[in-house]
Amino acid sequence: MGNTEKSSRVLLFFLLAYTVSEVVVMFSRKCRTLTVLILLLVVIGVIMVGSSSRVWASAKFDDASYFMSRQAVFALIGVFVMYVASRISLTKLRRYGKKLFILCVIALILVLIPGLGIQRNGSRSWFGVGSFLIQPSEFFKIAIIIYVADFLAKRYRIKTFKRDLLFPAFLVMLGFGLILLQPDFGSGMVMVCSIVVMVLAADSPLSYFVRVGMLGAAGLGGLIISAPYRLARITSFIDPWKDPLGAGFQIIQSLFAISPGGILGVGFDNSMQKHFYLPEPQTDFIFAIFAEEFGFIGCCILITLFLMVIYQGVKIAKNSSDPYLCYVAIGLISLFAIQVMINLGVVVGLFPVTGITLPFISYGGSSLVVMMGSMGLLMSIANES
């Protein structure tokens, strides 16, 4: 690594540290702890994107800091979006919930049109704006949470299956179907699970979920069987060594990265798996590189930070006296928690590969900015409570 590259990394680190210190002062005292946790995770994410992508970026773009510098730009945009979102009144935004939902549905339809939507790795999930990509499904997750929260707040408690559950179920199926056409099964599942948690919080009878769950399980089985790549992911999850150079390759390389980490790890920037063994390590499987470099103790610290964010979100939802704000808070923190759980589960081999990013850590502009924006809305709820 050259002196110029080292200097740029040090300069970027101090710039991020200065930004974090300034931003913490800007946010309300009510959400100061949440702000510090999120910014700490974002800084860790930028550093880890730099470490995990260095070899890949050098070979592909002849620039070792290519992904790290872009992630830093996304992080700064995300800080601005989070601050703006923390100043938005969700009670005023409530009246525009239906319009936001419709706009996001239109975006999900438009992204499927060749020429408008950009296809990458077999998925047509992005709009291109210059050299940056925007993923409409990330915005849809927030829009449906706001719309369903308004619907649930008007009923406060779920009393009848047909009247109170069919409408949210229709919205979820509409969104899930459009996201599945991209195809982006992982994002669809995260959205569905978040809405399910919101409906559960509405004190709905468990028997309703048994009926919906049976239909959902049958539909899920049909979706898996209908798509060969999904079936391959399931079989590789059960036994990745049946196809070690194909469907099972990524999870095997992920486990090979985690294993050498031990208790303390091999040291920052000393990962071997990022040397073209684990494909695009800065994205979905970045936690494997983190585990290799920082070991078990580092993983425990990172997971503790995630749990602290979840705790802060639950506390905000619990302290909200307005049912609508409470449901929005539950939906937003569920979105974060479920995404963390699925990503970590995939990396360690507990779940099939889904393509879900690790919030604040994995490389990706849309996911980082939208997730920081959702945390800003959570801070807004704390301010309004």
mmCIF file of C-alpha atoms in Angstrom:
data_model
loop_
_atom_site.group_PDB
_atom_site.id
_atom_site.type_symbol
_atom_site.label_atom_id
_atom_site.label_comp_id
_atom_site.label_asym_id
_atom_site.label_seq_id
_atom_site.Cartn_x
_atom_site.Cartn_y
_atom_site.Cartn_z
ATOM 1 C CA MET A 1 0.000 0.000 0.000
ATOM 2 C CA GLY A 2 1.539 3.323 -1.060
ATOM 3 C CA ASN A 3 2.091 6.359 1.161
ATOM 4 C CA THR A 4 -0.436 8.379 -0.839
ATOM 5 C CA GLU A 5 -3.115 5.737 -0.296
ATOM 6 C CA LYS A 6 -2.334 5.562 3.428
ATOM 7 C CA SER A 7 -2.503 9.349 3.693
ATOM 8 C CA SER A 8 -5.883 9.436 1.929
ATOM 9 C CA ARG A 9 -7.247 6.799 4.302
ATOM 10 C CA VAL A 10 -6.015 8.692 7.367
ATOM 11 C CA LEU A 11 -7.454 11.953 6.022
ATOM 12 C CA LEU A 12 -10.795 10.281 5.299
ATOM 13 C CA PHE A 13 -10.865 8.750 8.789
ATOM 14 C CA PHE A 14 -10.293 12.110 10.498
ATOM 15 C CA LEU A 15 -12.877 13.751 8.235
ATOM 16 C CA LEU A 16 -15.439 11.142 9.272
ATOM 17 C CA ALA A 17 -14.489 11.494 12.949
ATOM 18 C CA TYR A 18 -14.877 15.290 12.764
ATOM 19 C CA THR A 19 -18.224 14.926 10.975
ATOM 20 C CA VAL A 20 -19.453 12.494 13.635
ATOM 21 C CA SER A 21 -18.525 14.878 16.470
ATOM 22 C CA GLU A 22 -20.258 17.813 14.767
ATOM 23 C CA VAL A 23 -23.389 15.855 13.881
ATOM 24 C CA VAL A 24 -23.848 14.477 17.404
ATOM 25 C CA VAL A 25 -24.139 18.052 18.669
ATOM 26 C CA MET A 26 -26.761 18.860 16.012
ATOM 27 C CA PHE A 27 -29.209 16.157 17.055
ATOM 28 C CA SER A 28 -31.729 16.333 19.898
ATOM 29 C CA ARG A 29 -30.715 15.161 23.378
ATOM 30 C CA LYS A 30 -33.644 12.736 23.355
ATOM 31 C CA CYS A 31 -31.956 10.672 20.643
ATOM 32 C CA ARG A 32 -28.293 11.473 21.361
ATOM 33 C CA THR A 33 -27.476 7.841 22.254
ATOM 34 C CA LEU A 34 -29.134 6.527 19.099
ATOM 35 C CA THR A 35 -27.279 9.123 17.021
ATOM 36 C CA VAL A 36 -23.889 8.114 18.449
ATOM 37 C CA LEU A 37 -24.588 4.403 17.876
ATOM 38 C CA ILE A 38 -25.649 4.903 14.260
ATOM 39 C CA LEU A 39 -22.703 7.143 13.402
ATOM 40 C CA LEU A 40 -20.306 4.696 15.065
ATOM 41 C CA LEU A 41 -21.715 1.862 12.957
ATOM 42 C CA VAL A 42 -21.487 3.994 9.814
ATOM 43 C CA VAL A 43 -17.818 4.794 10.480
ATOM 44 C CA ILE A 44 -17.107 1.098 11.107
ATOM 45 C CA GLY A 45 -18.907 0.353 7.847
ATOM 46 C CA VAL A 46 -16.823 2.807 5.800
ATOM 47 C CA ILE A 47 -13.606 1.427 7.297
ATOM 48 C CA MET A 48 -14.661 -2.183 6.672
ATOM 49 C CA VAL A 49 -15.740 -1.440 3.106
ATOM 50 C CA GLY A 50 -12.265 -0.028 2.571
ATOM 51 C CA SER A 51 -10.565 -3.062 4.068
ATOM 52 C CA SER A 52 -12.729 -5.740 2.443
ATOM 53 C CA SER A 53 -12.786 -4.154 -1.040
ATOM 54 C CA ARG A 54 -9.163 -3.015 -1.348
ATOM 55 C CA VAL A 55 -7.936 -5.988 -3.401
ATOM 56 C CA TRP A 56 -11.113 -6.241 -5.482
ATOM 57 C CA ALA A 57 -11.161 -2.482 -6.219
ATOM 58 C CA SER A 58 -7.471 -2.451 -7.196
ATOM 59 C CA ALA A 59 -7.990 -5.227 -9.722
ATOM 60 C CA LYS A 60 -11.264 -3.914 -11.149
ATOM 61 C CA PHE A 61 -10.816 -0.128 -11.066
ATOM 62 C CA ASP A 62 -7.090 0.300 -10.419
ATOM 63 C CA ASP A 63 -8.079 2.274 -7.324
ATOM 64 C CA ALA A 64 -7.890 0.526 -3.930
ATOM 65 C CA SER A 65 -10.087 3.151 -2.260
ATOM 66 C CA TYR A 66 -12.782 3.150 -4.972
ATOM 67 C CA PHE A 67 -15.544 1.547 -2.902
ATOM 68 C CA MET A 68 -14.483 3.172 0.381
ATOM 69 C CA SER A 69 -14.531 6.697 -1.048
ATOM 70 C CA ARG A 70 -17.971 6.139 -2.580
ATOM 71 C CA GLN A 71 -19.278 4.679 0.677
ATOM 72 C CA ALA A 72 -17.917 7.727 2.521
ATOM 73 C CA VAL A 73 -19.839 9.985 0.122
ATOM 74 C CA PHE A 74 -23.001 7.923 0.693
ATOM 75 C CA ALA A 75 -22.402 8.174 4.444
ATOM 76 C CA LEU A 76 -22.188 11.972 4.321
ATOM 77 C CA ILE A 77 -25.368 12.106 2.219
ATOM 78 C CA GLY A 78 -26.957 9.719 4.712
ATOM 79 C CA VAL A 79 -26.039 11.977 7.640
ATOM 80 C CA PHE A 80 -27.752 14.897 5.895
ATOM 81 C CA VAL A 81 -30.827 12.773 5.083
ATOM 82 C CA MET A 82 -30.961 11.477 8.665
ATOM 83 C CA TYR A 83 -30.834 15.013 10.051
ATOM 84 C CA VAL A 84 -33.584 16.230 7.695
ATOM 85 C CA ALA A 85 -35.726 13.174 8.497
ATOM 86 C CA SER A 86 -35.309 13.812 12.245
ATOM 87 C CA ARG A 87 -36.883 17.236 11.695
ATOM 88 C CA ILE A 88 -39.900 15.915 9.772
ATOM 89 C CA SER A 89 -43.171 15.761 11.691
ATOM 90 C CA LEU A 90 -44.565 12.276 11.131
ATOM 91 C CA THR A 91 -48.005 13.396 12.272
ATOM 92 C CA LYS A 92 -47.987 15.840 9.333
ATOM 93 C CA LEU A 93 -46.408 13.264 7.017
ATOM 94 C CA ARG A 94 -49.262 10.883 7.901
ATOM 95 C CA ARG A 95 -51.678 12.651 5.559
ATOM 96 C CA TYR A 96 -49.350 11.947 2.622
ATOM 97 C CA GLY A 97 -48.864 8.262 3.449
ATOM 98 C CA LYS A 98 -51.158 7.008 0.683
ATOM 99 C CA LYS A 99 -49.526 9.230 -1.955
ATOM 100 C CA LEU A 100 -46.031 8.119 -0.916
ATOM 101 C CA PHE A 101 -47.110 4.499 -1.152
ATOM 102 C CA ILE A 102 -48.589 4.965 -4.640
ATOM 103 C CA LEU A 103 -45.433 6.775 -5.854
ATOM 104 C CA CYS A 104 -43.252 3.910 -4.590
ATOM 105 C CA VAL A 105 -45.505 1.328 -6.265
ATOM 106 C CA ILE A 106 -45.191 3.245 -9.550
ATOM 107 C CA ALA A 107 -41.393 3.265 -9.093
ATOM 108 C CA LEU A 108 -41.412 -0.513 -8.548
ATOM 109 C CA ILE A 109 -43.353 -0.929 -11.812
ATOM 110 C CA LEU A 110 -41.124 1.464 -13.800
ATOM 111 C CA VAL A 111 -37.899 -0.227 -12.678
ATOM 112 C CA LEU A 112 -39.077 -3.444 -14.366
ATOM 113 C CA ILE A 113 -39.191 -1.743 -17.780
ATOM 114 C CA PRO A 114 -36.050 -2.429 -19.863
ATOM 115 C CA GLY A 115 -34.286 0.825 -20.609
ATOM 116 C CA LEU A 116 -35.531 2.442 -17.403
ATOM 117 C CA GLY A 117 -34.427 -0.135 -14.872
ATOM 118 C CA ILE A 118 -30.770 -1.183 -14.731
ATOM 119 C CA GLN A 119 -29.980 -4.874 -14.511
ATOM 120 C CA ARG A 120 -27.114 -6.158 -12.367
ATOM 121 C CA ASN A 121 -26.315 -9.751 -11.408
ATOM 122 C CA GLY A 122 -29.591 -10.926 -12.920
ATOM 123 C CA SER A 123 -31.799 -8.430 -11.024
ATOM 124 C CA ARG A 124 -33.479 -5.377 -12.517
ATOM 125 C CA SER A 125 -33.743 -3.407 -9.271
ATOM 126 C CA TRP A 126 -32.103 -0.023 -9.885
ATOM 127 C CA PHE A 127 -32.526 3.312 -11.586
ATOM 128 C CA GLY A 128 -29.308 4.910 -12.785
ATOM 129 C CA VAL A 129 -28.475 8.529 -11.942
ATOM 130 C CA GLY A 130 -25.028 9.224 -13.336
ATOM 131 C CA SER A 131 -22.631 6.777 -11.762
ATOM 132 C CA PHE A 132 -24.978 6.203 -8.818
ATOM 133 C CA LEU A 133 -27.806 3.702 -8.564
ATOM 134 C CA ILE A 134 -31.113 4.108 -6.731
ATOM 135 C CA GLN A 135 -33.057 1.052 -5.563
ATOM 136 C CA PRO A 136 -36.804 1.849 -5.310
ATOM 137 C CA SER A 137 -37.562 -1.224 -3.171
ATOM 138 C CA GLU A 138 -35.620 0.410 -0.308
ATOM 139 C CA PHE A 139 -37.957 3.415 -0.392
ATOM 140 C CA PHE A 140 -41.005 1.187 -0.709
ATOM 141 C CA LYS A 141 -40.195 -0.464 2.639
ATOM 142 C CA ILE A 142 -40.488 2.898 4.399
ATOM 143 C CA ALA A 143 -43.600 3.939 2.469
ATOM 144 C CA ILE A 144 -45.537 0.772 3.288
ATOM 145 C CA ILE A 145 -44.620 1.051 6.983
ATOM 146 C CA ILE A 146 -46.003 4.613 7.108
ATOM 147 C CA TYR A 147 -49.188 3.623 5.226
ATOM 148 C CA VAL A 148 -49.894 0.451 7.213
ATOM 149 C CA ALA A 149 -49.185 2.277 10.501
ATOM 150 C CA ASP A 150 -51.903 4.792 9.623
ATOM 151 C CA PHE A 151 -54.317 1.951 8.818
ATOM 152 C CA LEU A 152 -53.573 0.105 12.079
ATOM 153 C CA ALA A 153 -53.747 3.259 14.204
ATOM 154 C CA LYS A 154 -57.314 3.948 13.001
ATOM 155 C CA ARG A 155 -58.353 0.517 14.288
ATOM 156 C CA TYR A 156 -55.902 0.397 17.204
ATOM 157 C CA ARG A 157 -56.627 -3.303 17.728
ATOM 158 C CA ILE A 158 -57.252 -5.985 15.135
ATOM 159 C CA LYS A 159 -60.730 -7.411 15.767
ATOM 160 C CA THR A 160 -61.906 -9.027 12.544
ATOM 161 C CA PHE A 161 -59.859 -10.995 10.032
ATOM 162 C CA LYS A 162 -61.582 -9.836 6.835
ATOM 163 C CA ARG A 163 -61.976 -6.168 7.663
ATOM 164 C CA ASP A 164 -58.733 -5.479 9.512
ATOM 165 C CA LEU A 165 -56.192 -7.844 7.983
ATOM 166 C CA LEU A 166 -57.125 -8.258 4.342
ATOM 167 C CA PHE A 167 -56.193 -4.705 3.367
ATOM 168 C CA PRO A 168 -52.655 -4.779 4.863
ATOM 169 C CA ALA A 169 -52.254 -8.282 3.418
ATOM 170 C CA PHE A 170 -53.190 -6.959 -0.026
ATOM 171 C CA LEU A 171 -50.648 -4.122 0.253
ATOM 172 C CA VAL A 172 -47.930 -6.561 1.312
ATOM 173 C CA MET A 173 -48.726 -9.012 -1.501
ATOM 174 C CA LEU A 174 -48.729 -6.175 -4.048
ATOM 175 C CA GLY A 175 -45.337 -4.929 -2.934
ATOM 176 C CA PHE A 176 -43.873 -8.401 -2.504
ATOM 177 C CA GLY A 177 -45.056 -9.409 -5.960
ATOM 178 C CA LEU A 178 -43.480 -6.370 -7.634
ATOM 179 C CA ILE A 179 -40.200 -6.809 -5.742
ATOM 180 C CA LEU A 180 -40.186 -10.514 -6.613
ATOM 181 C CA LEU A 181 -40.431 -9.675 -10.329
ATOM 182 C CA GLN A 182 -37.070 -7.859 -10.173
ATOM 183 C CA PRO A 183 -36.265 -10.490 -8.651
ATOM 184 C CA ASP A 184 -35.243 -9.481 -5.111
ATOM 185 C CA PHE A 185 -36.599 -12.168 -2.835
ATOM 186 C CA GLY A 186 -34.564 -11.044 0.187
ATOM 187 C CA SER A 187 -35.854 -7.457 0.252
ATOM 188 C CA GLY A 188 -39.397 -8.730 -0.189
ATOM 189 C CA MET A 189 -39.063 -11.042 2.804
ATOM 190 C CA VAL A 190 -37.657 -8.274 5.019
ATOM 191 C CA MET A 191 -40.594 -6.044 4.109
ATOM 192 C CA VAL A 192 -43.134 -8.804 4.782
ATOM 193 C CA CYS A 193 -41.621 -9.693 8.163
ATOM 194 C CA SER A 194 -41.599 -6.036 9.250
ATOM 195 C CA ILE A 195 -45.307 -5.630 8.481
ATOM 196 C CA VAL A 196 -46.064 -8.902 10.281
ATOM 197 C CA VAL A 197 -44.364 -7.535 13.427
ATOM 198 C CA MET A 198 -46.450 -4.354 13.167
ATOM 199 C CA VAL A 199 -49.691 -6.320 12.865
ATOM 200 C CA LEU A 200 -48.665 -8.508 15.809
ATOM 201 C CA ALA A 201 -48.145 -5.335 17.840
ATOM 202 C CA ALA A 202 -51.748 -4.397 17.013
ATOM 203 C CA ASP A 203 -52.864 -7.154 19.382
ATOM 204 C CA SER A 204 -54.244 -9.345 16.613
ATOM 205 C CA PRO A 205 -55.306 -12.905 17.527
ATOM 206 C CA LEU A 206 -52.676 -15.555 16.844
ATOM 207 C CA SER A 207 -55.220 -17.687 14.978
ATOM 208 C CA TYR A 208 -55.249 -15.102 12.177
ATOM 209 C CA PHE A 209 -51.536 -15.555 11.678
ATOM 210 C CA VAL A 210 -51.902 -19.320 11.570
ATOM 211 C CA ARG A 211 -54.247 -19.013 8.589
ATOM 212 C CA VAL A 212 -52.100 -16.459 6.801
ATOM 213 C CA GLY A 213 -48.946 -18.376 7.711
ATOM 214 C CA MET A 214 -50.245 -21.605 6.151
ATOM 215 C CA LEU A 215 -51.091 -19.799 2.924
ATOM 216 C CA GLY A 216 -47.749 -17.994 3.005
ATOM 217 C CA ALA A 217 -45.792 -21.209 3.556
ATOM 218 C CA ALA A 218 -47.557 -22.865 0.615
ATOM 219 C CA GLY A 219 -46.894 -19.837 -1.588
ATOM 220 C CA LEU A 220 -43.263 -19.666 -0.468
ATOM 221 C CA GLY A 221 -42.767 -23.314 -1.319
ATOM 222 C CA GLY A 222 -44.223 -22.719 -4.761
ATOM 223 C CA LEU A 223 -41.946 -19.721 -5.352
ATOM 224 C CA ILE A 224 -38.867 -21.715 -4.375
ATOM 225 C CA ILE A 225 -39.746 -24.632 -6.630
ATOM 226 C CA SER A 226 -40.649 -22.357 -9.555
ATOM 227 C CA ALA A 227 -37.213 -20.675 -9.682
ATOM 228 C CA PRO A 228 -34.148 -22.920 -10.159
ATOM 229 C CA TYR A 229 -31.770 -20.396 -8.547
ATOM 230 C CA ARG A 230 -33.896 -20.281 -5.365
ATOM 231 C CA LEU A 231 -34.020 -24.076 -5.221
ATOM 232 C CA ALA A 232 -30.234 -24.149 -5.695
ATOM 233 C CA ARG A 233 -29.842 -21.784 -2.740
ATOM 234 C CA ILE A 234 -31.946 -24.055 -0.540
ATOM 235 C CA THR A 235 -30.015 -27.188 -1.510
ATOM 236 C CA SER A 236 -26.693 -25.380 -1.068
ATOM 237 C CA PHE A 237 -27.876 -24.196 2.349
ATOM 238 C CA ILE A 238 -28.647 -27.776 3.402
ATOM 239 C CA ASP A 239 -25.337 -29.111 2.055
ATOM 240 C CA PRO A 240 -23.061 -26.520 0.405
ATOM 241 C CA TRP A 241 -20.442 -29.208 -0.346
ATOM 242 C CA LYS A 242 -22.721 -30.816 -2.926
ATOM 243 C CA ASP A 243 -21.842 -27.951 -5.265
ATOM 244 C CA PRO A 244 -18.698 -26.340 -3.763
ATOM 245 C CA LEU A 245 -17.796 -24.441 -6.949
ATOM 246 C CA GLY A 246 -21.352 -23.361 -7.749
ATOM 247 C CA ALA A 247 -24.299 -22.605 -5.456
ATOM 248 C CA GLY A 248 -22.382 -23.544 -2.301
ATOM 249 C CA PHE A 249 -19.230 -21.544 -3.120
ATOM 250 C CA GLN A 250 -20.117 -18.297 -1.367
ATOM 251 C CA ILE A 251 -21.214 -19.802 1.947
ATOM 252 C CA ILE A 252 -18.173 -22.133 2.011
ATOM 253 C CA GLN A 253 -15.793 -19.207 1.471
ATOM 254 C CA SER A 254 -17.673 -17.248 4.123
ATOM 255 C CA LEU A 255 -17.122 -20.017 6.676
ATOM 256 C CA PHE A 256 -13.469 -20.253 5.607
ATOM 257 C CA ALA A 257 -13.175 -16.542 6.428
ATOM 258 C CA ILE A 258 -14.847 -16.783 9.842
ATOM 259 C CA SER A 259 -12.918 -19.832 11.036
ATOM 260 C CA PRO A 260 -9.360 -18.361 11.073
ATOM 261 C CA GLY A 261 -10.572 -15.298 12.988
ATOM 262 C CA GLY A 262 -10.519 -17.120 16.294
ATOM 263 C CA ILE A 263 -10.848 -14.991 19.424
ATOM 264 C CA LEU A 264 -8.963 -11.851 18.394
ATOM 265 C CA GLY A 265 -8.881 -12.117 14.585
ATOM 266 C CA VAL A 266 -5.978 -11.953 12.139
ATOM 267 C CA GLY A 267 -5.794 -8.151 12.363
ATOM 268 C CA PHE A 268 -7.244 -5.236 10.432
ATOM 269 C CA ASP A 269 -6.657 -5.427 6.674
ATOM 270 C CA ASN A 270 -5.025 -8.878 6.992
ATOM 271 C CA SER A 271 -7.924 -10.959 5.628
ATOM 272 C CA MET A 272 -6.988 -13.669 3.140
ATOM 273 C CA GLN A 273 -10.516 -14.364 1.876
ATOM 274 C CA LYS A 274 -10.823 -10.897 0.332
ATOM 275 C CA HIS A 275 -8.037 -11.888 -2.084
ATOM 276 C CA PHE A 276 -10.563 -13.109 -4.711
ATOM 277 C CA TYR A 277 -11.794 -16.071 -2.642
ATOM 278 C CA LEU A 278 -15.013 -14.486 -1.376
ATOM 279 C CA PRO A 279 -16.765 -12.729 -4.312
ATOM 280 C CA GLU A 280 -17.421 -8.997 -3.798
ATOM 281 C CA PRO A 281 -16.672 -9.177 -0.052
ATOM 282 C CA GLN A 282 -17.709 -5.553 0.543
ATOM 283 C CA THR A 283 -21.406 -6.345 -0.002
ATOM 284 C CA ASP A 284 -23.615 -9.028 1.596
ATOM 285 C CA PHE A 285 -20.797 -11.070 3.166
ATOM 286 C CA ILE A 286 -18.789 -8.221 4.674
ATOM 287 C CA PHE A 287 -19.411 -9.630 8.159
ATOM 288 C CA ALA A 288 -17.321 -12.688 7.215
ATOM 289 C CA ILE A 289 -14.329 -10.406 6.527
ATOM 290 C CA PHE A 290 -15.017 -8.519 9.765
ATOM 291 C CA ALA A 291 -15.060 -11.824 11.687
ATOM 292 C CA GLU A 292 -11.792 -12.887 10.057
ATOM 293 C CA GLU A 293 -10.018 -9.623 10.891
ATOM 294 C CA PHE A 294 -11.456 -8.916 14.367
ATOM 295 C CA GLY A 295 -12.395 -12.381 15.626
ATOM 296 C CA PHE A 296 -15.039 -13.448 18.116
ATOM 297 C CA ILE A 297 -14.559 -10.473 20.431
ATOM 298 C CA GLY A 298 -14.909 -7.994 17.563
ATOM 299 C CA CYS A 299 -18.078 -9.739 16.393
ATOM 300 C CA CYS A 300 -19.534 -9.581 19.920
ATOM 301 C CA ILE A 301 -18.845 -5.847 20.085
ATOM 302 C CA LEU A 302 -20.446 -5.229 16.671
ATOM 303 C CA ILE A 303 -23.519 -7.323 17.512
ATOM 304 C CA THR A 304 -23.810 -5.473 20.850
ATOM 305 C CA LEU A 305 -23.914 -2.176 18.938
ATOM 306 C CA PHE A 306 -26.723 -3.557 16.766
ATOM 307 C CA LEU A 307 -28.630 -4.725 19.863
ATOM 308 C CA MET A 308 -28.217 -1.311 21.472
ATOM 309 C CA VAL A 309 -29.740 0.350 18.391
ATOM 310 C CA ILE A 310 -32.657 -2.096 18.531
ATOM 311 C CA TYR A 311 -33.125 -1.387 22.244
ATOM 312 C CA GLN A 312 -33.200 2.365 21.596
ATOM 313 C CA GLY A 313 -35.790 1.860 18.849
ATOM 314 C CA VAL A 314 -38.006 -0.306 21.051
ATOM 315 C CA LYS A 315 -37.747 2.271 23.842
ATOM 316 C CA ILE A 316 -38.839 5.039 21.467
ATOM 317 C CA ALA A 317 -41.842 2.954 20.333
ATOM 318 C CA LYS A 318 -42.752 2.143 23.941
ATOM 319 C CA ASN A 319 -42.576 5.789 25.060
ATOM 320 C CA SER A 320 -44.804 7.035 22.235
ATOM 321 C CA SER A 321 -48.341 7.825 23.373
ATOM 322 C CA ASP A 322 -49.664 8.189 19.801
ATOM 323 C CA PRO A 323 -50.598 4.739 18.349
ATOM 324 C CA TYR A 324 -49.615 5.860 14.848
ATOM 325 C CA LEU A 325 -46.128 6.954 15.913
ATOM 326 C CA CYS A 326 -45.769 3.768 17.943
ATOM 327 C CA TYR A 327 -46.589 1.579 14.931
ATOM 328 C CA VAL A 328 -44.202 3.504 12.686
ATOM 329 C CA ALA A 329 -41.429 3.123 15.254
ATOM 330 C CA ILE A 330 -42.111 -0.616 15.547
ATOM 331 C CA GLY A 331 -42.031 -0.984 11.778
ATOM 332 C CA LEU A 332 -38.794 0.976 11.352
ATOM 333 C CA ILE A 333 -36.862 -0.800 14.098
ATOM 334 C CA SER A 334 -38.249 -4.168 12.917
ATOM 335 C CA LEU A 335 -36.958 -3.399 9.424
ATOM 336 C CA PHE A 336 -33.505 -2.829 10.870
ATOM 337 C CA ALA A 337 -33.537 -5.782 13.279
ATOM 338 C CA ILE A 338 -34.828 -8.325 10.741
ATOM 339 C CA GLN A 339 -32.273 -7.234 8.149
ATOM 340 C CA VAL A 340 -29.445 -7.608 10.680
ATOM 341 C CA MET A 341 -30.707 -11.026 11.807
ATOM 342 C CA ILE A 342 -31.087 -12.392 8.268
ATOM 343 C CA ASN A 343 -27.704 -11.097 7.084
ATOM 344 C CA LEU A 344 -25.794 -12.491 10.066
ATOM 345 C CA GLY A 345 -27.716 -15.760 9.778
ATOM 346 C CA VAL A 346 -26.788 -16.107 6.106
ATOM 347 C CA VAL A 347 -23.099 -15.362 6.691
ATOM 348 C CA VAL A 348 -22.748 -18.027 9.404
ATOM 349 C CA GLY A 349 -24.819 -20.577 7.474
ATOM 350 C CA LEU A 350 -28.051 -20.503 9.511
ATOM 351 C CA PHE A 351 -30.180 -19.177 6.603
ATOM 352 C CA PRO A 352 -30.049 -19.642 2.829
ATOM 353 C CA VAL A 353 -28.330 -16.895 0.812
ATOM 354 C CA THR A 354 -30.802 -14.027 0.297
ATOM 355 C CA GLY A 355 -28.763 -11.042 -0.908
ATOM 356 C CA ILE A 356 -29.604 -8.902 2.132
ATOM 357 C CA THR A 357 -27.047 -6.261 3.112
ATOM 358 C CA LEU A 358 -25.847 -5.679 6.675
ATOM 359 C CA PRO A 359 -27.258 -2.272 7.729
ATOM 360 C CA PHE A 360 -24.661 0.542 7.952
ATOM 361 C CA ILE A 361 -21.801 -1.891 7.255
ATOM 362 C CA SER A 362 -22.254 -3.354 3.750
ATOM 363 C CA TYR A 363 -21.425 -1.315 0.653
ATOM 364 C CA GLY A 364 -24.444 0.195 -1.070
ATOM 365 C CA GLY A 365 -25.714 3.729 -1.526
ATOM 366 C CA SER A 366 -29.482 3.261 -1.507
ATOM 367 C CA SER A 367 -29.525 0.850 1.431
ATOM 368 C CA LEU A 368 -27.241 3.072 3.546
ATOM 369 C CA VAL A 369 -28.983 6.376 2.823
ATOM 370 C CA VAL A 370 -32.512 4.961 3.219
ATOM 371 C CA MET A 371 -31.621 3.110 6.432
ATOM 372 C CA MET A 372 -30.103 6.295 7.882
ATOM 373 C CA GLY A 373 -33.208 8.179 6.769
ATOM 374 C CA SER A 374 -35.407 5.621 8.564
ATOM 375 C CA MET A 375 -33.342 6.124 11.731
ATOM 376 C CA GLY A 376 -33.902 9.864 11.297
ATOM 377 C CA LEU A 377 -37.659 9.234 11.266
ATOM 378 C CA LEU A 378 -37.217 7.192 14.440
ATOM 379 C CA MET A 379 -35.478 10.190 16.016
ATOM 380 C CA SER A 380 -38.374 12.380 14.881
ATOM 381 C CA ILE A 381 -40.763 10.100 16.763
ATOM 382 C CA ALA A 382 -38.578 10.440 19.870
ATOM 383 C CA ASN A 383 -38.756 14.219 19.541
ATOM 384 C CA GLU A 384 -42.544 14.207 19.108
ATOM 385 C CA SER A 385 -43.175 11.873 22.074
#
